[in-house]
Short mmCIF file of C-alpha atoms in Angstrom, two decimals:
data_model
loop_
_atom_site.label_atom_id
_atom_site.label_comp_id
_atom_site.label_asym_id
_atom_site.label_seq_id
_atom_site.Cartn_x
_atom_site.Cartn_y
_atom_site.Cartn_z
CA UNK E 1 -0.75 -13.12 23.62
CA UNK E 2 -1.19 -10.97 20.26
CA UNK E 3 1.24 -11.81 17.34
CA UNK E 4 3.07 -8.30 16.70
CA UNK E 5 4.57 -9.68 13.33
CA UNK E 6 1.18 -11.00 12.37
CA UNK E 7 1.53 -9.18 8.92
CA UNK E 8 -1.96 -10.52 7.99
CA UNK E 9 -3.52 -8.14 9.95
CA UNK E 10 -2.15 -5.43 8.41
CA UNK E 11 -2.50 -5.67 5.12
CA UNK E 12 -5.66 -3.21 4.69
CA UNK E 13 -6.22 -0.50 6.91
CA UNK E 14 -8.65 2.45 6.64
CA UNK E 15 -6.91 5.91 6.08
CA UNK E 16 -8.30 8.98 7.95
CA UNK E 17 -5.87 11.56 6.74
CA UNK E 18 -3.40 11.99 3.93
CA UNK E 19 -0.47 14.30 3.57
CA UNK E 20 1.29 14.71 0.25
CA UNK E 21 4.78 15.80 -0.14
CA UNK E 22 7.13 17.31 -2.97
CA UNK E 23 10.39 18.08 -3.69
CA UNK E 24 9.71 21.32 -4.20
CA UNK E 25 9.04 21.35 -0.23
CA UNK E 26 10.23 18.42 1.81
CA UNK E 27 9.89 19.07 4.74
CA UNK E 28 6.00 20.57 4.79
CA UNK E 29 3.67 18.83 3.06
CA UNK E 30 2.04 21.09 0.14
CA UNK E 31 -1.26 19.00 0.19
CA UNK E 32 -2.97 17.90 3.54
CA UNK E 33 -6.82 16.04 2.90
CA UNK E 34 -8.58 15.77 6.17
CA UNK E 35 -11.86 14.69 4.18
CA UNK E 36 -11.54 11.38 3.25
CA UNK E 37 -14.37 9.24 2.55
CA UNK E 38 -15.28 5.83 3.52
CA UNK E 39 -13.12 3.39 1.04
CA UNK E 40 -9.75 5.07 1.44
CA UNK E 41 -7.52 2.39 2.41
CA UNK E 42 -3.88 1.57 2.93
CA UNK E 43 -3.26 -2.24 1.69
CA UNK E 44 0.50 -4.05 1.40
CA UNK E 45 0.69 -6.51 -0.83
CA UNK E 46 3.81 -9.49 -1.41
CA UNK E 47 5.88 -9.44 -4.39
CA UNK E 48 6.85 -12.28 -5.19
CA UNK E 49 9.24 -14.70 -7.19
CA UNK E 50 9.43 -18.09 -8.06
CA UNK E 51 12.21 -19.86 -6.40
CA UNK E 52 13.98 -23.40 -6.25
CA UNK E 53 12.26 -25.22 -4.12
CA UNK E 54 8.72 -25.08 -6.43
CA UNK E 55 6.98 -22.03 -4.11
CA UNK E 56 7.83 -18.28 -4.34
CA UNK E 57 9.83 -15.77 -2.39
CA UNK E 58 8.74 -12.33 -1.18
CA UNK E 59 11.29 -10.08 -3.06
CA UNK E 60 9.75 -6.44 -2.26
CA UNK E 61 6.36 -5.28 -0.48
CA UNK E 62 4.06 -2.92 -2.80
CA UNK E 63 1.83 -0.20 -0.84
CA UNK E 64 -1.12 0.54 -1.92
CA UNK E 65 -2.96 4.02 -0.78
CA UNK E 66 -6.17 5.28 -1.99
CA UNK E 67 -7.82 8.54 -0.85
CA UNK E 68 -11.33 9.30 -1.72
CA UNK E 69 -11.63 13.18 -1.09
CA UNK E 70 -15.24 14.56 0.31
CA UNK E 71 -15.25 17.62 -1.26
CA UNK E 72 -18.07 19.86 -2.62
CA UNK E 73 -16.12 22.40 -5.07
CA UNK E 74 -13.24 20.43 -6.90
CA UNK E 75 -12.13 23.83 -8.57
CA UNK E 76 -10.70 24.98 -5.69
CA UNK E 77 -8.64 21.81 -6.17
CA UNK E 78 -7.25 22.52 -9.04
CA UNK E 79 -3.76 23.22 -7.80
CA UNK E 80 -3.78 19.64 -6.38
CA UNK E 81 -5.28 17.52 -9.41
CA UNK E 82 -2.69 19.16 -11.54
CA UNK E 83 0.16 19.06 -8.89
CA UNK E 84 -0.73 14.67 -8.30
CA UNK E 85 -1.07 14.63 -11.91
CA UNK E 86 2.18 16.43 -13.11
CA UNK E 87 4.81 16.33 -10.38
CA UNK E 88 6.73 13.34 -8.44
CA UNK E 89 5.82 12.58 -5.21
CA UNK E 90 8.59 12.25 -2.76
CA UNK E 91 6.93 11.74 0.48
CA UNK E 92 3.46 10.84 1.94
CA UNK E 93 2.02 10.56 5.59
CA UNK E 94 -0.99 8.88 6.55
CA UNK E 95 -2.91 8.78 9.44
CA UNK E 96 -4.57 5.52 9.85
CA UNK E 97 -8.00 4.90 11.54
CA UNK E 98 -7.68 3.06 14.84
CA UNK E 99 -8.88 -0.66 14.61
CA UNK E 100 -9.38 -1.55 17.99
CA UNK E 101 -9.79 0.47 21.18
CA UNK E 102 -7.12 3.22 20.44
CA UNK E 103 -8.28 6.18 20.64
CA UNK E 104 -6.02 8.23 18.05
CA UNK E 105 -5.41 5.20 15.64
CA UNK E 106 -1.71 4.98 14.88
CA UNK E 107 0.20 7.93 12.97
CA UNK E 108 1.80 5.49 10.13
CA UNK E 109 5.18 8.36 8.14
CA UNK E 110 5.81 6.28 4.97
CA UNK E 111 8.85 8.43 4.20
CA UNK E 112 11.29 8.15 1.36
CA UNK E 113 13.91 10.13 3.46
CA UNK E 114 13.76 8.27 6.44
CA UNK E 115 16.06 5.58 5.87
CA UNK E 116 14.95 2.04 6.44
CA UNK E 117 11.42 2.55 6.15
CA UNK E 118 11.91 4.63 3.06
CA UNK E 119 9.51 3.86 0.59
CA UNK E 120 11.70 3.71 -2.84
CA UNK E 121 9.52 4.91 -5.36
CA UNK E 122 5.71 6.45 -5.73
CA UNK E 123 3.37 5.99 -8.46
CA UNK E 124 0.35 8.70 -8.08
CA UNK E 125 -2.51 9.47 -10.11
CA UNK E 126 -5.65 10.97 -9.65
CA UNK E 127 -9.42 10.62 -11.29
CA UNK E 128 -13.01 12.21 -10.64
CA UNK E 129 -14.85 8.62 -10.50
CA UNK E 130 -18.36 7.34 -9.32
CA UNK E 131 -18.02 5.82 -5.74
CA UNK E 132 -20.50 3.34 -4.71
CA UNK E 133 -23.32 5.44 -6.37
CA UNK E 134 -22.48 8.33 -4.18
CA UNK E 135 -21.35 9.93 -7.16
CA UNK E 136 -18.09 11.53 -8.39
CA UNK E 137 -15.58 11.84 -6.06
CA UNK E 138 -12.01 13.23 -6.26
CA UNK E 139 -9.87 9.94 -6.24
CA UNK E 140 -6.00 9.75 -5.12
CA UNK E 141 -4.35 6.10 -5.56
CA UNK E 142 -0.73 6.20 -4.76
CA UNK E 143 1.71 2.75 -5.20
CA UNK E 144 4.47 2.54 -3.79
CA UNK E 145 7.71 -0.22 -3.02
CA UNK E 146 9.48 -0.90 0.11
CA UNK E 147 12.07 -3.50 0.20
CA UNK E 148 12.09 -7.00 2.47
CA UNK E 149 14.11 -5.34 5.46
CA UNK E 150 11.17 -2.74 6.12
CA UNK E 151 9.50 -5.47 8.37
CA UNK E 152 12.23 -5.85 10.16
CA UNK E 153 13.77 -3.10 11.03
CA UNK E 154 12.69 -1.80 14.50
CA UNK E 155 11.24 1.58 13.82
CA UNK E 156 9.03 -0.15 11.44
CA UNK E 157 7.98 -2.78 14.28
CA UNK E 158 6.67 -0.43 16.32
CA UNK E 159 4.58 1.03 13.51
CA UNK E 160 2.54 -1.89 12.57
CA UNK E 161 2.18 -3.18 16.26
CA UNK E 162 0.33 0.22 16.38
CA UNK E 163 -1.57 -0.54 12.91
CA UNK E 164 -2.16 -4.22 13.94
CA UNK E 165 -4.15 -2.75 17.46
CA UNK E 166 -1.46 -3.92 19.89
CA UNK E 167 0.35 -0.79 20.80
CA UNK I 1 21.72 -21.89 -1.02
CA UNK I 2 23.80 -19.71 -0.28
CA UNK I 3 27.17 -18.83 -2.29
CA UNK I 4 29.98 -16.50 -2.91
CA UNK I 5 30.88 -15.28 -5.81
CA UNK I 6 34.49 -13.72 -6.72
CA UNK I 7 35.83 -11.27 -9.61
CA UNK I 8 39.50 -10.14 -10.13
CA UNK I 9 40.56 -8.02 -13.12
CA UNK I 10 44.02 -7.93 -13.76
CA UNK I 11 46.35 -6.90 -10.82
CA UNK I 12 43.54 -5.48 -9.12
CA UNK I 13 42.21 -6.93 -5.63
CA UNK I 14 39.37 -9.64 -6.16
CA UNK I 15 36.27 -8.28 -5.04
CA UNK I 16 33.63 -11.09 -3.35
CA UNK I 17 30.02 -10.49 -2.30
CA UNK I 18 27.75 -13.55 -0.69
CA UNK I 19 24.06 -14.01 -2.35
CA UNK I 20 21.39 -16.33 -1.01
CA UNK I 21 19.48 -16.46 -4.95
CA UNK I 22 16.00 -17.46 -5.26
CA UNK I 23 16.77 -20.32 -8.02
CA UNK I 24 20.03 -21.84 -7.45
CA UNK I 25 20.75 -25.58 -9.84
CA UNK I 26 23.58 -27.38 -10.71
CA UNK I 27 24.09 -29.51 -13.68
CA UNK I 28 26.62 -31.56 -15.36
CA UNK I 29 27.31 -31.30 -18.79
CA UNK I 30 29.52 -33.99 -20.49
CA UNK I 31 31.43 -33.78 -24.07
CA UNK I 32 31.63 -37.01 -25.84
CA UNK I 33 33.25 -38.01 -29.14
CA UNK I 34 30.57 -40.24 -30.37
CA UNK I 35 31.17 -42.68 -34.05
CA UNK I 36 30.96 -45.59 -35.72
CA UNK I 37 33.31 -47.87 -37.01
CA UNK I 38 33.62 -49.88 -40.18
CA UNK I 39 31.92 -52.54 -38.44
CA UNK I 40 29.15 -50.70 -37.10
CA UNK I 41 29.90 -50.90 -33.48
CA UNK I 42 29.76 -47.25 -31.79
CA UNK I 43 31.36 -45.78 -29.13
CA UNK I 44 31.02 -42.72 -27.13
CA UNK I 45 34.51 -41.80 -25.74
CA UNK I 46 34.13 -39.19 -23.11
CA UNK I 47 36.48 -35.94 -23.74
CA UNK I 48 35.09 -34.21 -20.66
CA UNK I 49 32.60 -32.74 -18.24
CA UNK I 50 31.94 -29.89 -16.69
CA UNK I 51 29.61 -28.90 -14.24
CA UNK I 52 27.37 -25.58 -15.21
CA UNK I 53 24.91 -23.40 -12.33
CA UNK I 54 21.45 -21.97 -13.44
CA UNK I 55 21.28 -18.80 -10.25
CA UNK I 56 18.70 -16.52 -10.48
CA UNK I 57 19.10 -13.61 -8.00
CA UNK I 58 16.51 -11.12 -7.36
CA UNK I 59 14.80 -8.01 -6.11
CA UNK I 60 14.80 -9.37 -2.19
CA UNK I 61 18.94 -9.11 -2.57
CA UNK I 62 19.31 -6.27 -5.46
CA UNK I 63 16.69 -3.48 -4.36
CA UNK I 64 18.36 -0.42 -3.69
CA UNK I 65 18.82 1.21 -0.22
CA UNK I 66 18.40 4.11 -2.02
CA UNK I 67 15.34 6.61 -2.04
CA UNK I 68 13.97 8.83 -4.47
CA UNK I 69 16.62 11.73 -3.65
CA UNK I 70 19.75 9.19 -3.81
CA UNK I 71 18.41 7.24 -7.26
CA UNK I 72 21.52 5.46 -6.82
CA UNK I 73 21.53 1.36 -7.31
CA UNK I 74 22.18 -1.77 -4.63
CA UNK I 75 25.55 -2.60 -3.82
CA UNK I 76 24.47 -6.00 -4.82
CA UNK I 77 23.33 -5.11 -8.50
CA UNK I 78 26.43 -3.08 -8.72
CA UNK I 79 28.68 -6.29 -7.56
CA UNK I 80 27.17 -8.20 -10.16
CA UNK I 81 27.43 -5.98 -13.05
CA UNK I 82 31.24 -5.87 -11.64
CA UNK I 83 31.64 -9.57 -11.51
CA UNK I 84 29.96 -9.87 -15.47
CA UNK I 85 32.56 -7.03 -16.65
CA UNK I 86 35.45 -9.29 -14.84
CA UNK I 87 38.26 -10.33 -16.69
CA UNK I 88 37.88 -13.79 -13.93
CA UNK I 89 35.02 -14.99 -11.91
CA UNK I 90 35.13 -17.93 -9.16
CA UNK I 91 32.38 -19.14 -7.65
CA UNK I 92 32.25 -20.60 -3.87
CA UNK I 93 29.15 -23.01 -2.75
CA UNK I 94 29.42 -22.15 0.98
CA UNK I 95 26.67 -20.43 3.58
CA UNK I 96 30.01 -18.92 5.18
CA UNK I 97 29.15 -14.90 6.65
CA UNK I 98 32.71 -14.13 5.63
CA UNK I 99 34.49 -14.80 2.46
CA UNK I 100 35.56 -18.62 2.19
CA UNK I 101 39.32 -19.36 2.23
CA UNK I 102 39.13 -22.25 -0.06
CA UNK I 103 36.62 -24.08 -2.28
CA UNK I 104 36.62 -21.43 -5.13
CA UNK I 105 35.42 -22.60 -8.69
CA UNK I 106 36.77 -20.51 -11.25
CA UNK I 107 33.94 -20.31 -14.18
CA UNK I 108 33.23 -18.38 -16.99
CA UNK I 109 30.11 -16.61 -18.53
CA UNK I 110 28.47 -15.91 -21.48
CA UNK I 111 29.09 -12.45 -22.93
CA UNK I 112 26.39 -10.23 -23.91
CA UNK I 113 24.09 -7.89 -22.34
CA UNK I 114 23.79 -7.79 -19.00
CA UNK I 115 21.23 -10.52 -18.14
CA UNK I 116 19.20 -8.03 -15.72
CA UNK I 117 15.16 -8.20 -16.17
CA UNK I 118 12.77 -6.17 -14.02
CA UNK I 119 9.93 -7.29 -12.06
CA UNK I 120 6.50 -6.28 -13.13
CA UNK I 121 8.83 -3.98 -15.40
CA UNK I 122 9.38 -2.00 -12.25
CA UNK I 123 13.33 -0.39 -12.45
CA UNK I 124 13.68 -0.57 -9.01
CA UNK I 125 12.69 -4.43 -8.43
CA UNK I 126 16.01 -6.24 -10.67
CA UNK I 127 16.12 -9.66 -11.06
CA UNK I 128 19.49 -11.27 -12.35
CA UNK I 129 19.62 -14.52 -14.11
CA UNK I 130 23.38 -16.11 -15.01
CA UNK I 131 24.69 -19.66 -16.03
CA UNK I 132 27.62 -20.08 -14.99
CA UNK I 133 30.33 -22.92 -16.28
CA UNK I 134 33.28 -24.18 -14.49
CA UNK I 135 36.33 -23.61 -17.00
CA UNK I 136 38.66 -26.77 -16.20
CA UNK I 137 37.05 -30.16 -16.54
#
């Protein structure tokens, strides 16, 4: 019998797309990367606070994203570097890389519009750095916050049965 | 532990809100008159005692529903900048879902700035830490 709310196995998943969204159009994403390289992961991660009883409380979940772009010609890129590096993100899709015998891997919308899933706030930035000695690659790493409710609200359950294999 | 607190300026309706905190202690804090007579014996004559409440409520309770187009803070973090800015405050030890009929402490609070820090410095993640004292003894 799998364990749906088995959060442990979600906290790192492979990313095999990325979609990048701005204010400046919300509703179509200005930056789609199809590309990605091995490394380009999705991770949650606990924040936590000390309480009262001498352990700690989860008080928010932090998202990690990073995208490591395949690309041969970075100039043509140039509208994206400068558009990670100078505006505010206010959405991102991902499409995460199936972990067990799905076929299509499980489409995972981190939205900041969509209500009880919203993520509250991005962080993005992006670098050319050396990857594993396969030398420099285009590098997006995006943080993010959701509060303690995304786990349990029900659109989110059906989300990371998919990302956890048991859809 | 769960608790309620309670605010009521002037002629207004109270408002109340229920928290579950993170840190929640309770202490007593006595006031003696403490001397020595002429013949060196001492006494400590006890004037009063009050109890006092170390809470510490944070992001889990206070992070906003809001999203980056709303920007707009947590009903809870809003209730407790309401209930610092009170002209009273009660508080109510009780895991009740709605507001308790009876068992309200009224306290007080230190003045100051509001005692709000933010996790990992993150604006969206608030953490509130408040003492607060019972007023009668």
């Amino acid at each position: 019998m799998p364990v749906y709310n088995n959060i442990a196995k979600i906290r790192i998943a492979p990313i095999e797309h990325i979609k990048l969204y701005y204010p400046s159009a919300p509703s179509s994403p200005l930056f789609s990367i199809y590309n990605l390289e091995s490394g380009s992961v999705f991770s949650i991660a606990a924040i936590e606070a000390d309480n009262d009883q001498g352990g700690t409380t989860i008080v928010a979940w932090e998202l990690n994203i990073t995208a490591i772009m395949a690309e041969n010609d970075y100039a043509t890129k140039a509208d994206m570097v400068s558009a990670v590096a100078g505006y505010k993100l206010s959405d991102v899709d991902l499409r995460l890389k199936p972990l067990s015998g799905q076929p299509n891997g499980a489409e995972v919308n981190i939205s900041c519009d969509s209500g009880s899933v919203g993520v509250i706030a991005y962080s993005a930035n992006i670098a050319l750095e050396y990857v594993d000695g396969r030398g420099p690659r285009g590098v997006i790493r995006i943080k993010g916050l959701w509060s303690v409710d995304a786990f349990g609200t029900s659109d989110f359950t059906s989300v990371y049965q998919q990302i956890a294999g048991f859809s | 532990m769960a608790f309620w607190l309670k605010y009521k300026n002037g002629s207004e309706d109270h408002e109340s809100m229920r928290f579950e905190g993170i840190k929640f202690y309770e202490h007593i804090n006595v006031v003696r008159e403490e001397a020595q007579t002429l013949n060196l014996k001492l006494y400590s004559h006890l004037l009063g005692a009050r109890r006092e409440w170390d809470i510490v409520i944070s992001a889990n309770e206070l992070f906003g529903t809001s999203n980056l187009i709303m920007q707009a803070e947590s009903a809870g973090l809003g209730y407790l900048k309401g209930f610092f800015n009170a002209e009273n405050q009660w508080l109510c030890i009780s895991t009740a879902d709605t507001e308790p009929m009876s068992g309200w402490i009224h306290v007080v609070i230190a003045g100051g700035r509001f005692p709000v820090e933010f996790i990992r410095g993150h604006k969206y993640l608030p953490q509130v830490t408040v003492t607060l004292r019972e007023s009668l003894r």
